[in-house]
PDB file of C-alpha atoms in Angstrom:
ATOM      1  CA  MET A  12     -25.563 -15.503  -1.867  1.00 44.00           C
ATOM      2  CA  VAL A  13     -23.878 -14.395   1.329  1.00 50.00           C
ATOM      3  CA  SER A  14     -25.979 -12.063   3.418  1.00 55.00           C
ATOM      4  CA  SER A  15     -24.575  -8.760   4.566  1.00 63.00           C
ATOM      5  CA  TYR A  16     -23.532  -8.383   8.188  1.00 68.00           C
ATOM      6  CA  PRO A  17     -25.334  -6.028  10.549  1.00 74.00           C
ATOM      7  CA  LEU A  18     -23.730  -2.611  10.581  1.00 74.00           C
ATOM      8  CA  PRO A  19     -21.785  -1.552  13.666  1.00 72.00           C
ATOM      9  CA  GLU A  20     -23.588   0.775  16.013  1.00 76.00           C
ATOM     10  CA  GLY A  21     -23.596   4.353  14.749  1.00 78.00           C
ATOM     11  CA  PHE A  22     -23.400   3.492  11.018  1.00 79.00           C
ATOM     12  CA  SER A  23     -26.278   3.713   8.577  1.00 83.00           C
ATOM     13  CA  ASP A  24     -26.719   2.319   5.065  1.00 83.00           C
ATOM     14  CA  PHE A  25     -26.130   5.836   3.782  1.00 88.00           C
ATOM     15  CA  ASP A  26     -22.764   5.976   5.591  1.00 84.00           C
ATOM     16  CA  VAL A  27     -21.646   2.718   3.977  1.00 85.00           C
ATOM     17  CA  PHE A  28     -22.860   3.844   0.540  1.00 89.00           C
ATOM     18  CA  SER A  29     -21.110   7.209   0.965  1.00 89.00           C
ATOM     19  CA  LEU A  30     -17.890   5.479   1.976  1.00 89.00           C
ATOM     20  CA  GLY A  31     -18.137   3.178  -1.028  1.00 91.00           C
ATOM     21  CA  SER A  32     -18.780   6.123  -3.350  1.00 94.00           C
ATOM     22  CA  CYS A  33     -15.763   8.043  -2.027  1.00 94.00           C
ATOM     23  CA  LEU A  34     -13.557   4.965  -2.309  1.00 94.00           C
ATOM     24  CA  LEU A  35     -14.747   4.356  -5.871  1.00 96.00           C
ATOM     25  CA  VAL A  36     -14.024   7.934  -6.960  1.00 96.00           C
ATOM     26  CA  GLU A  37     -10.626   7.889  -5.225  1.00 96.00           C
ATOM     27  CA  GLY A  38      -9.797   4.496  -6.659  1.00 96.00           C
ATOM     28  CA  LEU A  39     -10.702   5.278 -10.252  1.00 97.00           C
ATOM     29  CA  LEU A  40      -9.240   8.790 -10.307  1.00 97.00           C
ATOM     30  CA  GLY A  41      -6.090   7.666  -8.504  1.00 97.00           C
ATOM     31  CA  PHE A  42      -5.580   4.743 -10.851  1.00 98.00           C
ATOM     32  CA  PHE A  43      -6.055   6.662 -14.080  1.00 97.00           C
ATOM     33  CA  LEU A  44      -4.143   9.790 -13.040  1.00 97.00           C
ATOM     34  CA  ASN A  45      -1.201   7.708 -11.844  1.00 98.00           C
ATOM     35  CA  ALA A  46      -1.428   5.715 -15.072  1.00 98.00           C
ATOM     36  CA  VAL A  47      -0.850   9.014 -16.916  1.00 98.00           C
ATOM     37  CA  THR A  48       2.398   9.412 -14.954  1.00 97.00           C
ATOM     38  CA  VAL A  49       3.472   5.853 -15.762  1.00 98.00           C
ATOM     39  CA  VAL A  50       2.689   6.236 -19.478  1.00 98.00           C
ATOM     40  CA  ALA A  51       4.436   9.621 -19.642  1.00 97.00           C
ATOM     41  CA  PHE A  52       7.572   8.136 -18.060  1.00 97.00           C
ATOM     42  CA  LEU A  53       7.566   5.197 -20.464  1.00 97.00           C
ATOM     43  CA  LYS A  54       6.739   7.162 -23.645  1.00 97.00           C
ATOM     44  CA  MET A  55       8.749  10.372 -23.225  1.00 96.00           C
ATOM     45  CA  ARG A  56      12.478   9.745 -23.390  1.00 96.00           C
ATOM     46  CA  GLU A  57      13.405  13.057 -21.720  1.00 96.00           C
ATOM     47  CA  LEU A  58      11.447  12.058 -18.612  1.00 96.00           C
ATOM     48  CA  ARG A  59      13.434   8.843 -18.139  1.00 96.00           C
ATOM     49  CA  THR A  60      15.876  10.042 -15.508  1.00 96.00           C
ATOM     50  CA  PRO A  61      16.908   8.378 -12.241  1.00 96.00           C
ATOM     51  CA  SER A  62      15.008  11.010 -10.237  1.00 96.00           C
ATOM     52  CA  ASN A  63      11.859  10.481 -12.276  1.00 97.00           C
ATOM     53  CA  PHE A  64      12.257   6.723 -11.865  1.00 98.00           C
ATOM     54  CA  LEU A  65      11.433   7.272  -8.188  1.00 97.00           C
ATOM     55  CA  VAL A  66       8.328   9.241  -9.219  1.00 97.00           C
ATOM     56  CA  PHE A  67       7.435   6.409 -11.618  1.00 98.00           C
ATOM     57  CA  SER A  68       7.780   3.907  -8.749  1.00 98.00           C
ATOM     58  CA  LEU A  69       5.613   6.120  -6.520  1.00 98.00           C
ATOM     59  CA  ALA A  70       2.943   6.180  -9.233  1.00 98.00           C
ATOM     60  CA  LEU A  71       3.014   2.360  -9.418  1.00 98.00           C
ATOM     61  CA  ALA A  72       2.586   2.131  -5.645  1.00 98.00           C
ATOM     62  CA  ASP A  73      -0.267   4.635  -5.719  1.00 98.00           C
ATOM     63  CA  MET A  74      -1.957   2.686  -8.520  1.00 98.00           C
ATOM     64  CA  GLY A  75      -1.875  -0.331  -6.203  1.00 97.00           C
ATOM     65  CA  ILE A  76      -3.508   1.676  -3.425  1.00 97.00           C
ATOM     66  CA  SER A  77      -6.164   2.827  -5.881  1.00 97.00           C
ATOM     67  CA  MET A  78      -6.920  -0.755  -6.947  1.00 97.00           C
ATOM     68  CA  ASN A  79      -7.246  -1.666  -3.284  1.00 96.00           C
ATOM     69  CA  ALA A  80      -9.715   1.192  -2.752  1.00 95.00           C
ATOM     70  CA  THR A  81     -11.798   0.109  -5.756  1.00 96.00           C
ATOM     71  CA  ILE A  82     -12.150  -3.407  -4.334  1.00 95.00           C
ATOM     72  CA  ALA A  83     -13.166  -1.942  -0.970  1.00 94.00           C
ATOM     73  CA  ALA A  84     -15.721   0.285  -2.724  1.00 95.00           C
ATOM     74  CA  PHE A  85     -17.319  -2.717  -4.413  1.00 94.00           C
ATOM     75  CA  SER A  86     -17.538  -4.513  -1.066  1.00 92.00           C
ATOM     76  CA  SER A  87     -19.072  -1.411   0.532  1.00 90.00           C
ATOM     77  CA  PHE A  88     -21.818  -1.392  -2.064  1.00 91.00           C
ATOM     78  CA  LEU A  89     -22.491  -5.078  -1.310  1.00 89.00           C
ATOM     79  CA  ARG A  90     -22.276  -4.428   2.462  1.00 86.00           C
ATOM     80  CA  TYR A  91     -20.125  -7.529   2.990  1.00 86.00           C
ATOM     81  CA  TRP A  92     -16.714  -8.933   2.018  1.00 90.00           C
ATOM     82  CA  PRO A  93     -17.411 -11.384  -0.843  1.00 92.00           C
ATOM     83  CA  TYR A  94     -13.862 -12.742  -1.277  1.00 92.00           C
ATOM     84  CA  GLY A  95     -13.521 -14.880   1.830  1.00 92.00           C
ATOM     85  CA  SER A  96     -10.603 -15.237   4.216  1.00 91.00           C
ATOM     86  CA  ASP A  97      -7.948 -15.744   1.515  1.00 94.00           C
ATOM     87  CA  GLY A  98      -9.213 -12.658  -0.294  1.00 94.00           C
ATOM     88  CA  CYS A  99      -8.975 -10.737   2.967  1.00 94.00           C
ATOM     89  CA  GLN A 100      -5.355 -11.791   3.444  1.00 95.00           C
ATOM     90  CA  THR A 101      -4.514 -10.853  -0.155  1.00 95.00           C
ATOM     91  CA  HIS A 102      -6.322  -7.510   0.086  1.00 96.00           C
ATOM     92  CA  GLY A 103      -4.621  -6.639   3.366  1.00 95.00           C
ATOM     93  CA  PHE A 104      -1.177  -7.667   2.106  1.00 97.00           C
ATOM     94  CA  GLN A 105      -1.517  -5.791  -1.182  1.00 97.00           C
ATOM     95  CA  GLY A 106      -2.846  -2.692   0.558  1.00 96.00           C
ATOM     96  CA  PHE A 107      -0.069  -2.686   3.146  1.00 96.00           C
ATOM     97  CA  VAL A 108       2.704  -3.278   0.572  1.00 97.00           C
ATOM     98  CA  THR A 109       1.545  -0.432  -1.637  1.00 97.00           C
ATOM     99  CA  ALA A 110       0.853   1.975   1.240  1.00 97.00           C
ATOM    100  CA  LEU A 111       4.286   1.367   2.763  1.00 97.00           C
ATOM    101  CA  ALA A 112       5.926   1.650  -0.661  1.00 98.00           C
ATOM    102  CA  SER A 113       4.130   4.936  -1.328  1.00 98.00           C
ATOM    103  CA  ILE A 114       5.361   6.412   1.959  1.00 98.00           C
ATOM    104  CA  HIS A 115       8.912   5.211   1.345  1.00 98.00           C
ATOM    105  CA  PHE A 116       9.024   6.498  -2.233  1.00 98.00           C
ATOM    106  CA  VAL A 117       7.881   9.939  -1.065  1.00 98.00           C
ATOM    107  CA  ALA A 118      10.763   9.889   1.429  1.00 97.00           C
ATOM    108  CA  ALA A 119      13.182   8.717  -1.299  1.00 97.00           C
ATOM    109  CA  ILE A 120      12.038  11.524  -3.596  1.00 97.00           C
ATOM    110  CA  ALA A 121      12.544  14.055  -0.799  1.00 96.00           C
ATOM    111  CA  TRP A 122      16.036  12.624  -0.159  1.00 96.00           C
ATOM    112  CA  ASP A 123      16.844  12.877  -3.875  1.00 96.00           C
ATOM    113  CA  ARG A 124      15.570  16.456  -4.109  1.00 95.00           C
ATOM    114  CA  TYR A 125      17.649  17.451  -1.092  1.00 94.00           C
ATOM    115  CA  HIS A 126      20.813  16.042  -2.631  1.00 91.00           C
ATOM    116  CA  GLN A 127      20.028  17.449  -6.053  1.00 91.00           C
ATOM    117  CA  TYR A 128      19.426  21.004  -4.889  1.00 92.00           C
ATOM    118  CA  CYS A 129      21.472  21.328  -1.713  1.00 93.00           C
ATOM    119  CA  THR A 130      24.573  19.283  -2.453  1.00 91.00           C
ATOM    120  CA  ARG A 131      24.387  19.463  -6.268  1.00 90.00           C
ATOM    121  CA  THR A 132      24.785  15.695  -6.609  1.00 90.00           C
ATOM    122  CA  LYS A 133      22.579  13.879  -9.096  1.00 91.00           C
ATOM    123  CA  LEU A 134      21.091  10.479  -8.517  1.00 93.00           C
ATOM    124  CA  GLN A 135      22.643   7.710 -10.625  1.00 95.00           C
ATOM    125  CA  TRP A 136      20.637   4.954 -12.310  1.00 96.00           C
ATOM    126  CA  SER A 137      22.295   2.246 -10.261  1.00 96.00           C
ATOM    127  CA  SER A 138      21.375   4.021  -7.034  1.00 95.00           C
ATOM    128  CA  ALA A 139      17.787   4.682  -8.146  1.00 96.00           C
ATOM    129  CA  ILE A 140      17.185   1.065  -9.159  1.00 97.00           C
ATOM    130  CA  THR A 141      18.854  -0.282  -6.019  1.00 97.00           C
ATOM    131  CA  LEU A 142      16.783   2.067  -3.861  1.00 97.00           C
ATOM    132  CA  ALA A 143      13.531   1.087  -5.615  1.00 98.00           C
ATOM    133  CA  VAL A 144      14.252  -2.647  -5.297  1.00 98.00           C
ATOM    134  CA  PHE A 145      15.184  -2.197  -1.636  1.00 98.00           C
ATOM    135  CA  ILE A 146      11.961  -0.266  -0.941  1.00 98.00           C
ATOM    136  CA  TRP A 147       9.743  -2.904  -2.588  1.00 98.00           C
ATOM    137  CA  LEU A 148      11.509  -5.787  -0.812  1.00 98.00           C
ATOM    138  CA  PHE A 149      11.488  -3.964   2.539  1.00 97.00           C
ATOM    139  CA  CYS A 150       7.754  -3.259   2.209  1.00 97.00           C
ATOM    140  CA  ALA A 151       6.996  -6.815   1.097  1.00 97.00           C
ATOM    141  CA  PHE A 152       8.926  -8.173   4.100  1.00 97.00           C
ATOM    142  CA  TRP A 153       6.980  -6.126   6.637  1.00 95.00           C
ATOM    143  CA  SER A 154       3.693  -6.794   4.855  1.00 95.00           C
ATOM    144  CA  ALA A 155       4.363 -10.537   5.024  1.00 95.00           C
ATOM    145  CA  MET A 156       4.769 -10.508   8.808  1.00 92.00           C
ATOM    146  CA  PRO A 157       1.002 -10.770   9.490  1.00 91.00           C
ATOM    147  CA  LEU A 158       0.835 -13.716   7.078  1.00 91.00           C
ATOM    148  CA  ILE A 159       3.307 -15.688   9.196  1.00 89.00           C
ATOM    149  CA  GLY A 160       1.770 -14.851  12.558  1.00 83.00           C
ATOM    150  CA  TRP A 161       3.033 -11.469  13.714  1.00 84.00           C
ATOM    151  CA  GLY A 162      -0.373  -9.841  13.811  1.00 83.00           C
ATOM    152  CA  GLU A 163      -2.915 -10.589  11.103  1.00 88.00           C
ATOM    153  CA  TYR A 164      -5.012  -9.104   8.367  1.00 93.00           C
ATOM    154  CA  ASP A 165      -8.640  -8.927   9.415  1.00 92.00           C
ATOM    155  CA  TYR A 166     -11.891  -7.211   8.526  1.00 89.00           C
ATOM    156  CA  GLU A 167     -12.405  -3.563   9.346  1.00 86.00           C
ATOM    157  CA  PRO A 168     -15.445  -2.788  11.547  1.00 81.00           C
ATOM    158  CA  LEU A 169     -17.795  -2.422   8.555  1.00 83.00           C
ATOM    159  CA  ARG A 170     -16.562  -5.815   7.244  1.00 84.00           C
ATOM    160  CA  THR A 171     -16.185  -4.412   3.738  1.00 86.00           C
ATOM    161  CA  CYS A 172     -12.387  -4.469   3.494  1.00 89.00           C
ATOM    162  CA  CYS A 173      -9.376  -5.888   5.278  1.00 92.00           C
ATOM    163  CA  THR A 174      -6.429  -4.276   6.970  1.00 90.00           C
ATOM    164  CA  LEU A 175      -3.822  -4.865   9.651  1.00 89.00           C
ATOM    165  CA  ASP A 176      -4.853  -5.999  13.085  1.00 84.00           C
ATOM    166  CA  TYR A 177      -1.710  -6.358  15.171  1.00 64.00           C
ATOM    167  CA  SER A 178      -3.738  -6.966  18.318  1.00 65.00           C
ATOM    168  CA  LYS A 179      -4.338 -10.555  17.169  1.00 65.00           C
ATOM    169  CA  GLY A 180      -2.169 -13.286  15.779  1.00 51.00           C
ATOM    170  CA  ARG A 181      -0.185 -16.096  17.292  1.00 55.00           C
ATOM    171  CA  GLN A 182       1.078 -14.578  20.507  1.00 56.00           C
ATOM    172  CA  VAL A 183       3.915 -17.136  20.693  1.00 55.00           C
ATOM    173  CA  TRP A 184       5.731 -15.167  17.978  1.00 53.00           C
ATOM    174  CA  LEU A 185       5.199 -11.782  19.555  1.00 55.00           C
ATOM    175  CA  PRO A 186       7.936 -11.684  22.236  1.00 60.00           C
ATOM    176  CA  HIS A 187      10.469 -13.178  19.797  1.00 56.00           C
ATOM    177  CA  ALA A 188       9.487 -10.717  17.034  1.00 56.00           C
ATOM    178  CA  GLN A 189       9.557  -7.755  19.410  1.00 58.00           C
ATOM    179  CA  ARG A 190      13.012  -8.728  20.660  1.00 58.00           C
ATOM    180  CA  ASN A 191      14.284  -9.062  17.081  1.00 56.00           C
ATOM    181  CA  THR A 192      12.792  -5.690  16.198  1.00 58.00           C
ATOM    182  CA  VAL A 193      14.635  -4.037  19.095  1.00 55.00           C
ATOM    183  CA  VAL A 194      17.877  -5.747  18.050  1.00 53.00           C
ATOM    184  CA  ILE A 195      17.441  -4.583  14.431  1.00 56.00           C
ATOM    185  CA  ILE A 196      16.777  -0.974  15.472  1.00 57.00           C
TER     186      ILE A 196
END
């Protein structure tokens, strides 16, 4: 069995257990409450509208965040990351994809609501599906950047979950990636 790492200065076992407990509650509640939204969209025909498709997509993204939190809670209870380096990369990638997607779907829903109520134009299915596919691909692209060397996914200070660490990575890519980012913007 892998031994747990010493806690960073200023953290106690109670802090780690409390963090794990909060993450577990958030993860389980978030997953099941968003699952209610997904099931309602799929079961109730009157809810299947292009606008609600964006809400459905947001619920899927939030379910992913909740699964990520549940894994982090389990690791907090163990006081170490039991899934190794590949698990860290997967956890970081999945967490970043779903967090970015959640933010972008909230923005898409706000954009839809603006058009629906201020300009009286309704979202079409083709636009909703195209927007959702674009959001998922856009988020997957940016989440893959640390996997190919622009930054990296690494342990958080408690070493119980993984997240972005753009201060590391292969620095050879950095000037090229920064220049491309400026050109894209």
